[in-house]
XYZ file of C-alpha atoms in Angstrom:
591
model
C -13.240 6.922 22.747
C -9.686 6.940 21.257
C -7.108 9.758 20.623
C -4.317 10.521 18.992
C -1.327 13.664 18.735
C 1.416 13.247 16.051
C 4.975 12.313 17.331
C 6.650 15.262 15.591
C 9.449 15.165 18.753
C 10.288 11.431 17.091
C 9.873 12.973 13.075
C 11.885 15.859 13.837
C 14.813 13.710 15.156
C 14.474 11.393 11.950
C 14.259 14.192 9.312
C 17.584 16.136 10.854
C 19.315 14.314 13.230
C 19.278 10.655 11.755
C 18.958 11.433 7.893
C 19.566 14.806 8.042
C 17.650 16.130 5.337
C 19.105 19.624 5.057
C 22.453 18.378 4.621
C 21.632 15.632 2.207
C 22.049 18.136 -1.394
C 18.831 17.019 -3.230
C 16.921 19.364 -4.890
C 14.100 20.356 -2.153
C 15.897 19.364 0.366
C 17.839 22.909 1.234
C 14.371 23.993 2.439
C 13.797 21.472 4.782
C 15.084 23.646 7.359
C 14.129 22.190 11.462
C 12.055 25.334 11.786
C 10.175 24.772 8.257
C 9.516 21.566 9.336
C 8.588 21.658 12.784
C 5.647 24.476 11.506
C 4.606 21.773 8.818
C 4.291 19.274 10.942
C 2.829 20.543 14.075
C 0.046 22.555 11.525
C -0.672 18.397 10.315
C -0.526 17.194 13.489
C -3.337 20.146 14.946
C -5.886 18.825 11.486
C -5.272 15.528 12.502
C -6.493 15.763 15.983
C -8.972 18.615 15.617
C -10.211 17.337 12.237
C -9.688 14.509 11.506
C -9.416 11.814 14.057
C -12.614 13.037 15.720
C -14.410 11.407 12.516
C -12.676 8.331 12.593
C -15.218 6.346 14.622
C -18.254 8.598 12.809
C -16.631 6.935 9.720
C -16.233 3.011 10.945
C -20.290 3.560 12.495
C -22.001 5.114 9.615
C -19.723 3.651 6.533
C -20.675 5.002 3.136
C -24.069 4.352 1.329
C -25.350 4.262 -2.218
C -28.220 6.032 -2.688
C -29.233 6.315 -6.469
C -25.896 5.317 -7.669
C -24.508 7.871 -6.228
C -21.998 6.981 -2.756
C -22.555 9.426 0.363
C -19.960 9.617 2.692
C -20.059 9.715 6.624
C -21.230 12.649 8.335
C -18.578 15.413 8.289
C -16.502 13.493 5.800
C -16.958 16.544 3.156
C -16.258 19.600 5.245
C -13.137 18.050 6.440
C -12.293 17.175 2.705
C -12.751 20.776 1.871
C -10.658 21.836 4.872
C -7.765 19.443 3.256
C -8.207 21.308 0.419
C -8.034 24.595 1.549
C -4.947 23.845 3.328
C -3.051 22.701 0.231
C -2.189 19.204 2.373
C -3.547 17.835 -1.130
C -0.856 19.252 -2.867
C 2.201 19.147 -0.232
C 4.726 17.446 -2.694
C 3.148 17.838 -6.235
C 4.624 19.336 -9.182
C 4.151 23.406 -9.294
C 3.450 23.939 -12.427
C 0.012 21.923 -11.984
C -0.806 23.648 -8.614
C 1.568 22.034 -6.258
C 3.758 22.954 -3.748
C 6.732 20.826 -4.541
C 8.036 19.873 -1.444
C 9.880 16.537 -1.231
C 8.775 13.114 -0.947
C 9.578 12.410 2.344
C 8.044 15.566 3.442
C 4.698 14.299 2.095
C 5.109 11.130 3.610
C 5.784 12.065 7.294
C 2.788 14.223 7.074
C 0.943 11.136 5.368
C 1.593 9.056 8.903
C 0.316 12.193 10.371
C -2.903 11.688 8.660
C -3.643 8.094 8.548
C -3.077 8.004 12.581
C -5.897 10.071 12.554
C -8.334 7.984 9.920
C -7.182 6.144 7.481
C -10.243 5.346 5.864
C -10.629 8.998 4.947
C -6.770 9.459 3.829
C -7.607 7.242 1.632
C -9.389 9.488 -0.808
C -6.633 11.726 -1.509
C -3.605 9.125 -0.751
C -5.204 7.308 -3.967
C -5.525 10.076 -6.164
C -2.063 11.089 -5.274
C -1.108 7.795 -7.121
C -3.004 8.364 -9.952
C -1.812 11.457 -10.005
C 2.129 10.155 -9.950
C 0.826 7.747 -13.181
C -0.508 10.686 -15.179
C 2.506 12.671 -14.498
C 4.672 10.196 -15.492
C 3.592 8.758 -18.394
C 0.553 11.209 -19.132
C 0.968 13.660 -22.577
C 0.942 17.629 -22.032
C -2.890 17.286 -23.240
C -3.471 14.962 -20.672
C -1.475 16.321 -18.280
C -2.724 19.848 -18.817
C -6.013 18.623 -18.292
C -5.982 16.541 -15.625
C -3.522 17.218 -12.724
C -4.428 20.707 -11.892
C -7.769 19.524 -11.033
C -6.133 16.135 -9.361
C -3.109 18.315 -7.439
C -6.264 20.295 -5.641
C -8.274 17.505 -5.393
C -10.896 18.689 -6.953
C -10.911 15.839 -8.820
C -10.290 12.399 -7.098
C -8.378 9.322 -8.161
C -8.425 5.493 -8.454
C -6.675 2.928 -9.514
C -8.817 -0.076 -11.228
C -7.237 -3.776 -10.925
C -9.199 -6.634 -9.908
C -11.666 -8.344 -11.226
C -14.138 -10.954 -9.664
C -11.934 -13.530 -10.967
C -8.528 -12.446 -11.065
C -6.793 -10.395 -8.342
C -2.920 -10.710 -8.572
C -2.939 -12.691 -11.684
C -3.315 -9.733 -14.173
C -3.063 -11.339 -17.323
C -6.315 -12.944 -16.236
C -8.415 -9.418 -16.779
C -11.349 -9.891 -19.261
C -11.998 -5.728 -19.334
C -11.810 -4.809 -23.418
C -10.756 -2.004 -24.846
C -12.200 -1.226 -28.143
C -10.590 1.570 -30.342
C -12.528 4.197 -31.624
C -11.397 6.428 -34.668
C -11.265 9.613 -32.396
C -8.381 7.904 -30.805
C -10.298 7.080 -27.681
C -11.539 3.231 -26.872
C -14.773 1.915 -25.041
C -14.079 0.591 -22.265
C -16.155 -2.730 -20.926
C -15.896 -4.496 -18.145
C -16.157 -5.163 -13.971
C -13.753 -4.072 -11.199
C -14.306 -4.828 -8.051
C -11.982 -3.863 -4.634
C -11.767 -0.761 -5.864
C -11.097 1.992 -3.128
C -12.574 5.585 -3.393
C -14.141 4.271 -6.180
C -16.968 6.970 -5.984
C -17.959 9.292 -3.443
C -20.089 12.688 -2.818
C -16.806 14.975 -2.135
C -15.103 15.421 -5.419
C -16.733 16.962 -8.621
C -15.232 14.455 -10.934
C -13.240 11.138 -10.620
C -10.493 10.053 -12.915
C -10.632 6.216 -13.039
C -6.815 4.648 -14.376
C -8.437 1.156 -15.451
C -5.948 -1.788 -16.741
C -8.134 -3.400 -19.907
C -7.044 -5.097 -23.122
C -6.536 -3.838 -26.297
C -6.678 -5.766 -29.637
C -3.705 -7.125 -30.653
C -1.500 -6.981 -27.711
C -1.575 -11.147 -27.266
C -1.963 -13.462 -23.974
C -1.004 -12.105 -20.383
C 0.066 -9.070 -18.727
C 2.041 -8.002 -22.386
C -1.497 -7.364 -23.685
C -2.326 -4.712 -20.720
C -2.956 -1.407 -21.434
C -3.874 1.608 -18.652
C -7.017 3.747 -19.747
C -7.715 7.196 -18.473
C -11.836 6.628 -17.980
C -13.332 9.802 -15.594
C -16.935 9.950 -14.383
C -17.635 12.865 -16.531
C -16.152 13.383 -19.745
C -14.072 17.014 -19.742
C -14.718 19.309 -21.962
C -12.325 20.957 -24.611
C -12.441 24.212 -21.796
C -11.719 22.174 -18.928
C -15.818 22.214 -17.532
C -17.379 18.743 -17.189
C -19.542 17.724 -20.143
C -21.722 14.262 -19.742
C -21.567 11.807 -17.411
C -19.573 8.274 -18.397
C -20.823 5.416 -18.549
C -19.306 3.767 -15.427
C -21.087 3.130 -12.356
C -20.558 1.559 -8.945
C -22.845 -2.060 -9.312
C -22.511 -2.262 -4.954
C -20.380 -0.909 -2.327
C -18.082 -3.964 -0.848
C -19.056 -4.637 2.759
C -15.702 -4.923 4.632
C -14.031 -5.637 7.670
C -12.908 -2.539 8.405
C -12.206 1.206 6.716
C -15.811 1.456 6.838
C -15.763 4.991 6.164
C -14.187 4.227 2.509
C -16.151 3.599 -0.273
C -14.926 0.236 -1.767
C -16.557 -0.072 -4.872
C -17.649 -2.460 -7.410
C -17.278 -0.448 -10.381
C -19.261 -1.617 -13.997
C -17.924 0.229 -17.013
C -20.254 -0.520 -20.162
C -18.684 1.193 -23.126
C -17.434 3.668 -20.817
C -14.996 6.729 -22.854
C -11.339 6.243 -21.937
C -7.924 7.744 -23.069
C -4.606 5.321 -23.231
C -2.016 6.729 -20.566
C 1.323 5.600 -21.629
C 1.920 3.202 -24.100
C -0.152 0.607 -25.847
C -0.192 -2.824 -24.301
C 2.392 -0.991 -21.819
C -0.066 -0.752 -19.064
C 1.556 -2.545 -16.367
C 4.452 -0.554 -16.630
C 2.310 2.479 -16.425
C 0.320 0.941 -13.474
C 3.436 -0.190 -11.126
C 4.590 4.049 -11.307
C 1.291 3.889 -9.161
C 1.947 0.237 -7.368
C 5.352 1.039 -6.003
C 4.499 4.263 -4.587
C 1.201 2.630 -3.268
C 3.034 -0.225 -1.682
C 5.273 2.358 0.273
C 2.202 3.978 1.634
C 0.527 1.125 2.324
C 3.454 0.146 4.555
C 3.186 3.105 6.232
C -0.385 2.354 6.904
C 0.512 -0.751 8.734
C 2.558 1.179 11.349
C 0.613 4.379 11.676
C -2.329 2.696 12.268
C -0.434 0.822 15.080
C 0.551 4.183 16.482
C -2.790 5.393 16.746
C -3.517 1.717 18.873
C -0.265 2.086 20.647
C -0.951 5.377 22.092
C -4.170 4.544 23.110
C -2.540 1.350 25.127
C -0.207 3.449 26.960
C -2.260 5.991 28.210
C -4.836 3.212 29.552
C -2.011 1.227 31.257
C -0.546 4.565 32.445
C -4.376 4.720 34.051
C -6.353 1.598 34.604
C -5.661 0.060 37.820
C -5.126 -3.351 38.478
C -2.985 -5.447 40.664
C 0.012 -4.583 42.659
C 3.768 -4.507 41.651
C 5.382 -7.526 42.422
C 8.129 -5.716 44.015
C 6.202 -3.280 45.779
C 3.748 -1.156 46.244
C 3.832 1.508 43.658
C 0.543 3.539 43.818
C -0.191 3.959 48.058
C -2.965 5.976 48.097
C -4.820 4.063 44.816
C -6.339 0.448 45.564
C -4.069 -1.168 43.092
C -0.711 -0.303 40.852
C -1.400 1.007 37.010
C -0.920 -2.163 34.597
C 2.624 -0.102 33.170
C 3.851 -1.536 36.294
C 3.698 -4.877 35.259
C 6.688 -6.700 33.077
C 4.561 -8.160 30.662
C 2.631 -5.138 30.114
C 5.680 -3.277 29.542
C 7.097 -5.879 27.730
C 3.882 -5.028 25.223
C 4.272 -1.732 25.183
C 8.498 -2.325 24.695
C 7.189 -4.645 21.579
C 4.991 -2.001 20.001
C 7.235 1.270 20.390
C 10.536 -0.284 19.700
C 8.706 -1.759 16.138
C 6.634 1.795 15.588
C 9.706 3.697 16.101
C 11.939 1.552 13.728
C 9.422 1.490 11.210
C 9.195 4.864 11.317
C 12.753 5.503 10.216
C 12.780 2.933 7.590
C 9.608 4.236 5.989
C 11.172 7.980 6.337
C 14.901 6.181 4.536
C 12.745 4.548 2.029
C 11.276 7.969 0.956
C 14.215 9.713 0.976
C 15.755 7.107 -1.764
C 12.534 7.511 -3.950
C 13.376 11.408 -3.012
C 17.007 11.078 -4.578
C 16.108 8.473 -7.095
C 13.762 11.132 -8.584
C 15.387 14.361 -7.856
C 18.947 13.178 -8.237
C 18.303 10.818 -11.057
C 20.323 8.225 -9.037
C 20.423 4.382 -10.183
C 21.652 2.957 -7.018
C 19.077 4.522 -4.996
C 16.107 3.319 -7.789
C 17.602 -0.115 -7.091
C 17.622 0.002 -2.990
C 14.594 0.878 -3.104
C 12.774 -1.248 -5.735
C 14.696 -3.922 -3.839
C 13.479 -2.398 -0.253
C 9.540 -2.298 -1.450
C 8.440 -5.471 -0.816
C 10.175 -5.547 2.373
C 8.072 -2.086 3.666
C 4.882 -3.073 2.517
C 5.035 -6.630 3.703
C 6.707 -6.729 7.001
C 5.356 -3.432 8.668
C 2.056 -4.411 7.510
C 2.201 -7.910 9.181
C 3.992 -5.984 11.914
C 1.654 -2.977 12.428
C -1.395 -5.354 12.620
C 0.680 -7.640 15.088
C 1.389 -3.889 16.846
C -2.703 -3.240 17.025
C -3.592 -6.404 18.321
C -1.063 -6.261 21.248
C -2.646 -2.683 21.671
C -5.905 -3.836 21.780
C -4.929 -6.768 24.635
C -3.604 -4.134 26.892
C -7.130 -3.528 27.411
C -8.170 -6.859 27.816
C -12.005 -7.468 27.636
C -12.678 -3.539 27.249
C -10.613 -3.844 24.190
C -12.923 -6.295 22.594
C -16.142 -3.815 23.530
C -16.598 -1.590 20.711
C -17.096 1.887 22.639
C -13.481 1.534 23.107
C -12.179 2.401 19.872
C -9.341 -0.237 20.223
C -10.921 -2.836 18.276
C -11.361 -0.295 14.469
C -7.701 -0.071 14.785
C -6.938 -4.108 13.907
C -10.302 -4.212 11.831
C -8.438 -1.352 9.512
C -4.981 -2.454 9.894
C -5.729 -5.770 8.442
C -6.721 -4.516 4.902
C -2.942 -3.245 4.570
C -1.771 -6.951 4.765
C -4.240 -7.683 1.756
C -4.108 -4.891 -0.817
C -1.546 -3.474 -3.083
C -0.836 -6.994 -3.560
C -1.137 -9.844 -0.728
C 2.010 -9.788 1.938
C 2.744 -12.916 0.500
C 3.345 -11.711 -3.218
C 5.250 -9.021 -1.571
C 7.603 -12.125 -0.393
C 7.370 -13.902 -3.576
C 8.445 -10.979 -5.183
C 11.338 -9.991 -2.996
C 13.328 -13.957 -3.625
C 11.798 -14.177 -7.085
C 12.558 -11.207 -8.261
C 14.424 -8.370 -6.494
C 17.227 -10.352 -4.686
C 18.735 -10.991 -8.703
C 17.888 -7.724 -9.894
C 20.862 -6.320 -12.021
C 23.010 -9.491 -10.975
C 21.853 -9.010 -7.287
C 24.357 -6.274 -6.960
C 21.099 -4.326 -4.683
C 21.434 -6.610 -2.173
C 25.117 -6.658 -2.080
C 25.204 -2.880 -1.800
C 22.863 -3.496 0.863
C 24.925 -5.517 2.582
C 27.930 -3.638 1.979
C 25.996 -0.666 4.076
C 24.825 -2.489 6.966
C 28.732 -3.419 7.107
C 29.837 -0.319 7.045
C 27.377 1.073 9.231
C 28.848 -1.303 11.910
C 32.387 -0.609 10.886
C 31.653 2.987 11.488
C 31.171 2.262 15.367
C 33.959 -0.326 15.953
C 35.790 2.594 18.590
C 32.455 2.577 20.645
C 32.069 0.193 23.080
C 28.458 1.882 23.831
C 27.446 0.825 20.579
C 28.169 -2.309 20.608
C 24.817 -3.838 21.559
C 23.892 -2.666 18.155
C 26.638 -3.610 15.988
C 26.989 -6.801 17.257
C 23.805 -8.377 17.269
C 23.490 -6.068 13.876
C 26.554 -7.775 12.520
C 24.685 -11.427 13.836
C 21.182 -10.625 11.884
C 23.088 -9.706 8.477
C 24.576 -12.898 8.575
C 21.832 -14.756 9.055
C 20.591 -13.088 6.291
C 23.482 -13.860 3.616
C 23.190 -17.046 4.973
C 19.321 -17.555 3.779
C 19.911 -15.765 0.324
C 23.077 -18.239 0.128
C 20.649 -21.425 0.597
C 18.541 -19.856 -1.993
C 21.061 -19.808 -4.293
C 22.508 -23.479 -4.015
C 18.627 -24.520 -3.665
C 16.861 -22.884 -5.773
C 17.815 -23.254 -8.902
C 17.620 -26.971 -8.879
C 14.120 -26.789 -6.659
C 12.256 -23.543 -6.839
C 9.874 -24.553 -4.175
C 12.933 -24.467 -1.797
C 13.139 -20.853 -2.451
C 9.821 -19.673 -2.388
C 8.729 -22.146 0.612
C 11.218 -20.017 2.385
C 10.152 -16.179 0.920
C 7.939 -15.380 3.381
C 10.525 -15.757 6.285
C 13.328 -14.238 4.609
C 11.025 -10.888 4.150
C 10.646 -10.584 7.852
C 14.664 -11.602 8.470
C 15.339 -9.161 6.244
C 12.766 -6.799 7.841
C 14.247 -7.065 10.838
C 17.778 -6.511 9.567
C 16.269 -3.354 8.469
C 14.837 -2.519 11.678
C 18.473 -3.229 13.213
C 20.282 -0.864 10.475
C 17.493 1.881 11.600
C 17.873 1.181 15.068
C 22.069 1.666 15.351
C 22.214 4.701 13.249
C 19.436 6.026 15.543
C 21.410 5.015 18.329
C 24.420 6.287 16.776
C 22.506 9.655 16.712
C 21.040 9.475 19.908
C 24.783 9.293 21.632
C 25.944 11.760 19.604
C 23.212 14.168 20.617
C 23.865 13.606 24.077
C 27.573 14.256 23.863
C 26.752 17.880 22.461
C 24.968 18.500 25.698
C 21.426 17.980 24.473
C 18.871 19.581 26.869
C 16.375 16.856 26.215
C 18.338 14.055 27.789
C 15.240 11.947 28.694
C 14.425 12.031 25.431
C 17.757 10.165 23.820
C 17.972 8.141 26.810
C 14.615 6.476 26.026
C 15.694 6.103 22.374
C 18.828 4.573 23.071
C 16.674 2.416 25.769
C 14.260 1.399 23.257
C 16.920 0.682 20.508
C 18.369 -1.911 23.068
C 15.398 -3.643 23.913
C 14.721 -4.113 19.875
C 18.418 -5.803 18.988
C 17.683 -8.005 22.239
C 13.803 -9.025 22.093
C 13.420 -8.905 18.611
C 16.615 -9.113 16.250
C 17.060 -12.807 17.667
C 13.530 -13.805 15.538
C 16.311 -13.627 12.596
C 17.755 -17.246 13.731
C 14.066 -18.443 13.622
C 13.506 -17.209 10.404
C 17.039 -19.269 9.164
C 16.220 -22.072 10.738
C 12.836 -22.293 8.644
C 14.129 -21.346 5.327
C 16.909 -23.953 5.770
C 14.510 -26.623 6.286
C 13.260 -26.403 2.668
C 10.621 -26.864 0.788
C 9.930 -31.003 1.892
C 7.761 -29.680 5.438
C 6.083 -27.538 3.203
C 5.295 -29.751 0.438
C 4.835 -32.755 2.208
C 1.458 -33.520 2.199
C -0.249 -34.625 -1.255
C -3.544 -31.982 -1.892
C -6.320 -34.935 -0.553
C -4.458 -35.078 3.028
C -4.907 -31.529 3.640
């Protein structure tokens, strides 16, 4: 059996000592006090082992069923949805005058790791309908709005977001699903969906489907898209639930792993739907869901891994096997604990040293979607549209890397399922898939976001990482950071500068590369993360901190990432540099 307590010691330091949230002047952010947060978090962290995580296994054994058309959920799935509810962890960061408590962003998302350590699967349920919550909000009218989000904010009311279709996943402007107008001003909606998580379930008294279909008249491709508010139960002109819609779940999807989510195929014949936003606007509509979806999903990938990760340690902390090569460390047991051995540690060095780091980027992309929002701020919308791709993709591909090396620590008991170990890779693996495939997340990154607004993102970007290093030119402590920093960055300007002499004239040279330069750059990130928690760490320790052990392990761990892992960046130059011609080589009947 697996466990798992939230690293609030490691949150804390991130919310006030690395971006120091009370300091930062955003509205919200004044009340973000260490006190405030230290209650909120340790209050998440006692659901999420008390609650929550004791049902994560209950969830992967029993999955969901569909019984009648209607999907049950695992065994204590509901009362621990109600207890969500009841302690308004539903409505942490959402907009008070529909119920919510309107704490910030990054508030909502360091309790979010919280939860997903614990079981993801179930997170799931209200981490979706938080998105579709964000879409109505956004682009919703004060009918809809009114009507809607109090419901959604409590979760009384679930959410989903409807995509794909049997035959066209990332390709949107493939979607067959009509929308037929009706002269009440609602359209009939008609079509399949299939992938879609949450898509039904016993714990919510409604669910409030945002389905991408086509309208007349709004031509070929994505341009003809529009985003249709379809619920399971119409609403009535009071607010109660009138009769049932008709959209139904044709199977449940049976998956590799987040058993204890219902992933739905979802059949809506003539179904009653409401356009949310504007017509044949869907997709921009949708991606006010997508981007904030990709950023959780991101933060899947390494909360996941540090539900695996602390699992590893204790065993190797306890599991005896072997002696020390330098000595006898455990006399009076008949062997040494595996922690004593290099490459175990040199596991365990791989998984914190990424966990940690991800951590602080996830927490630094919130905070830009924080002052984007609050603070109506241009160049922090641009960082972070630029700095999506780069979260979702590479600390997916990185947290499922992370719960694999977890898993090894046990070895064969690892692979027994009693263990727990091996639900933690089955689940992680979905968050390299959805929320579009890692390697659309790399596509997008060189095809799109590096020349966004004349590229001037990643220059700013750039111009911070330099600065950041500048910053620490008088310490000579620091300089195991800023140099090999300094090293990575380069590398980096030097792919996006083959990109540019390549790609115009060859595309393929570009995008043969993409997938590399999202982990270079992901690790650049990493590096920025890890010096200015470094940079913190020092600084904390100068003041006399009581809990030296505590920064010396940071600073420790910091070290071992720009060594062991920054130096991947070369690798990842070397590949992009070598074009497209490897890639391409081979004509399609010699594969």
């Amino acid at each position: 059996m697996t466990s798992y307590t939230a690293n609030t010691r490691d949150m804390q330091f991130l919310l006030h000592e690395v971006l120091k949230v009370s300091e930062a002047g955003l509205p919200g952010y004044d009340d973000l006090e260490r006190d405030f947060t230290e209650q909120v978090l340790d209050a998440a962290g006692k659901v999420a082992s008390e609650v929550l995580e004791p049902l994560n296994a209950v969830g992967d054994k029993e999955g969901c069923v569909l019984e009648n058309g209607i999907v049950r959920t695992p065994k204590g799935f509901k009362e621990a949805f109600e207890a969500m509810k009841e302690g308004g962890w539903t409505a942490l960061d959402c907009d008070p005058e529909y119920g919510g408590q309107g704490m910030p962003y990054l508030l909502n998302c360091a309790v979010g790791e919280i939860f997903v350590s614990a079981n993801m699967a179930f997170n799931m349920y209200q981490g979706l309908t938080h998105g579709a919550y964000s879409a109505i909000h956004a682009h919703g009218t004060a009918e809809q709005k009114a009507t809607y989000l109090p419901k959604m904010v409590s979760c009384d009311w679930t959410g989903t977001m409807n995509l794909t279709e049997p035959h066209c996943g990332t390709d949107l402007g493939l979607l067959r699903t009509k929308a037929e107008p009706q002269d009440d001003g609602s359209y009939k909606i008609t079509g399949q969906k299939i992938f879609i998580s949450a898509g039904d379930h016993d714990m919510a008294e409604n669910i409030i489907h945002l389905v991408l279909a086509k309208a007349p008249g709004g031509g070929e491709g994505t341009k003809g898209i529009s985003l249709f508010i379809v619920p399971k139960f119409l609403v009535n002109a009071d607010g109660s639930l009138g009769a049932r819609n008709p959209v139904s779940v044709g199977m449940l999807e049976e998956k590799m792993g987040i058993h204890g989510n219902s992933t739905c195929v979802m059949n809506y014949d003539g179904a009653t739907g409401w356009l949310l936003g504007d017509l044949h606007k869907g997709m921009r509509a949708m991606f006010t869901m997508m981007n904030e979806a990709r950023l959780g999903v991101g933060l899947q990938g390494y909360a996941v891994g540090e539900a695996a990760y602390q699992n590893a340690l204790a065993y190797a902390k306890d599991r005896l096997q072997g002696r020390a090569v330098t000595g006898v460390a455990n006399p009076t047991g008949a062997a040494d604990p595996l922690i004593v051995h290099p490459d175990i540690r040199r596991s365990l060095m791989d998984q914190k040293s990424f966990l940690e780091g991800a951590r602080a980027f996830t927490f630094w992309g919130a905070s830009l979607i924080d002052r984007a929002h609050l603070a109506d701020d241009a160049a922090a919308e641009g960082l972070i549209s630029l700095m999506t791709p780069v979260i979702k993709g590479f600390l997916t591909d990185k947290g499922f890397e992370t719960a694999v090396l977890a898993q090894q620590v046990y070895g064969g008991h690892g692979y027994i399922e009693e263990q727990g170990m091996s639900q933690f890779t089955r689940d992680a693996r979905i968050t390299m898939i959805y929320e579009g495939a890692n390697g659309v997340q790399a596509l997008d990154l060189v095809g799109r976001k590096l020349a966004q607004d004349g590229g001037k993102h990643v220059m700013a970007f750039f111009e911070m990482v330099k600065a950041e290093c500048k910053a620490h030119d008088a310490d000579d402590r620091m300089k195991p950071f800023t140099d090999a920093l300094k090293t990575a960055s380069k590398q980096l300007q030097a792919a996006g500068m083959f990109f540019m002499q390549n790609g115009m004239k060859n595309p393929n040279a570009a995008l043969s590369g993409s997938y590399d330069f999202m982990h270079l750059m992901g690790h650049v990130c990493l590096g920025l993360m890890w010096t200015r928690m470094a940079a913190a760490a020092h600084a904390a320790l100068d003041a006399g901190a009581s809990d030296k052990a505590f920064y010396e392990g940071k600073i420790a761990t910091g070290r071992y990432y720009m060594a062991r892992q920054l130096p991947a960046c070369a690798m990842h130059l070397a590949r992009i540099e070598s074009g497209a011609e490897p890639v391409m080589a081979l004509d399609v009947e010699q594969f």
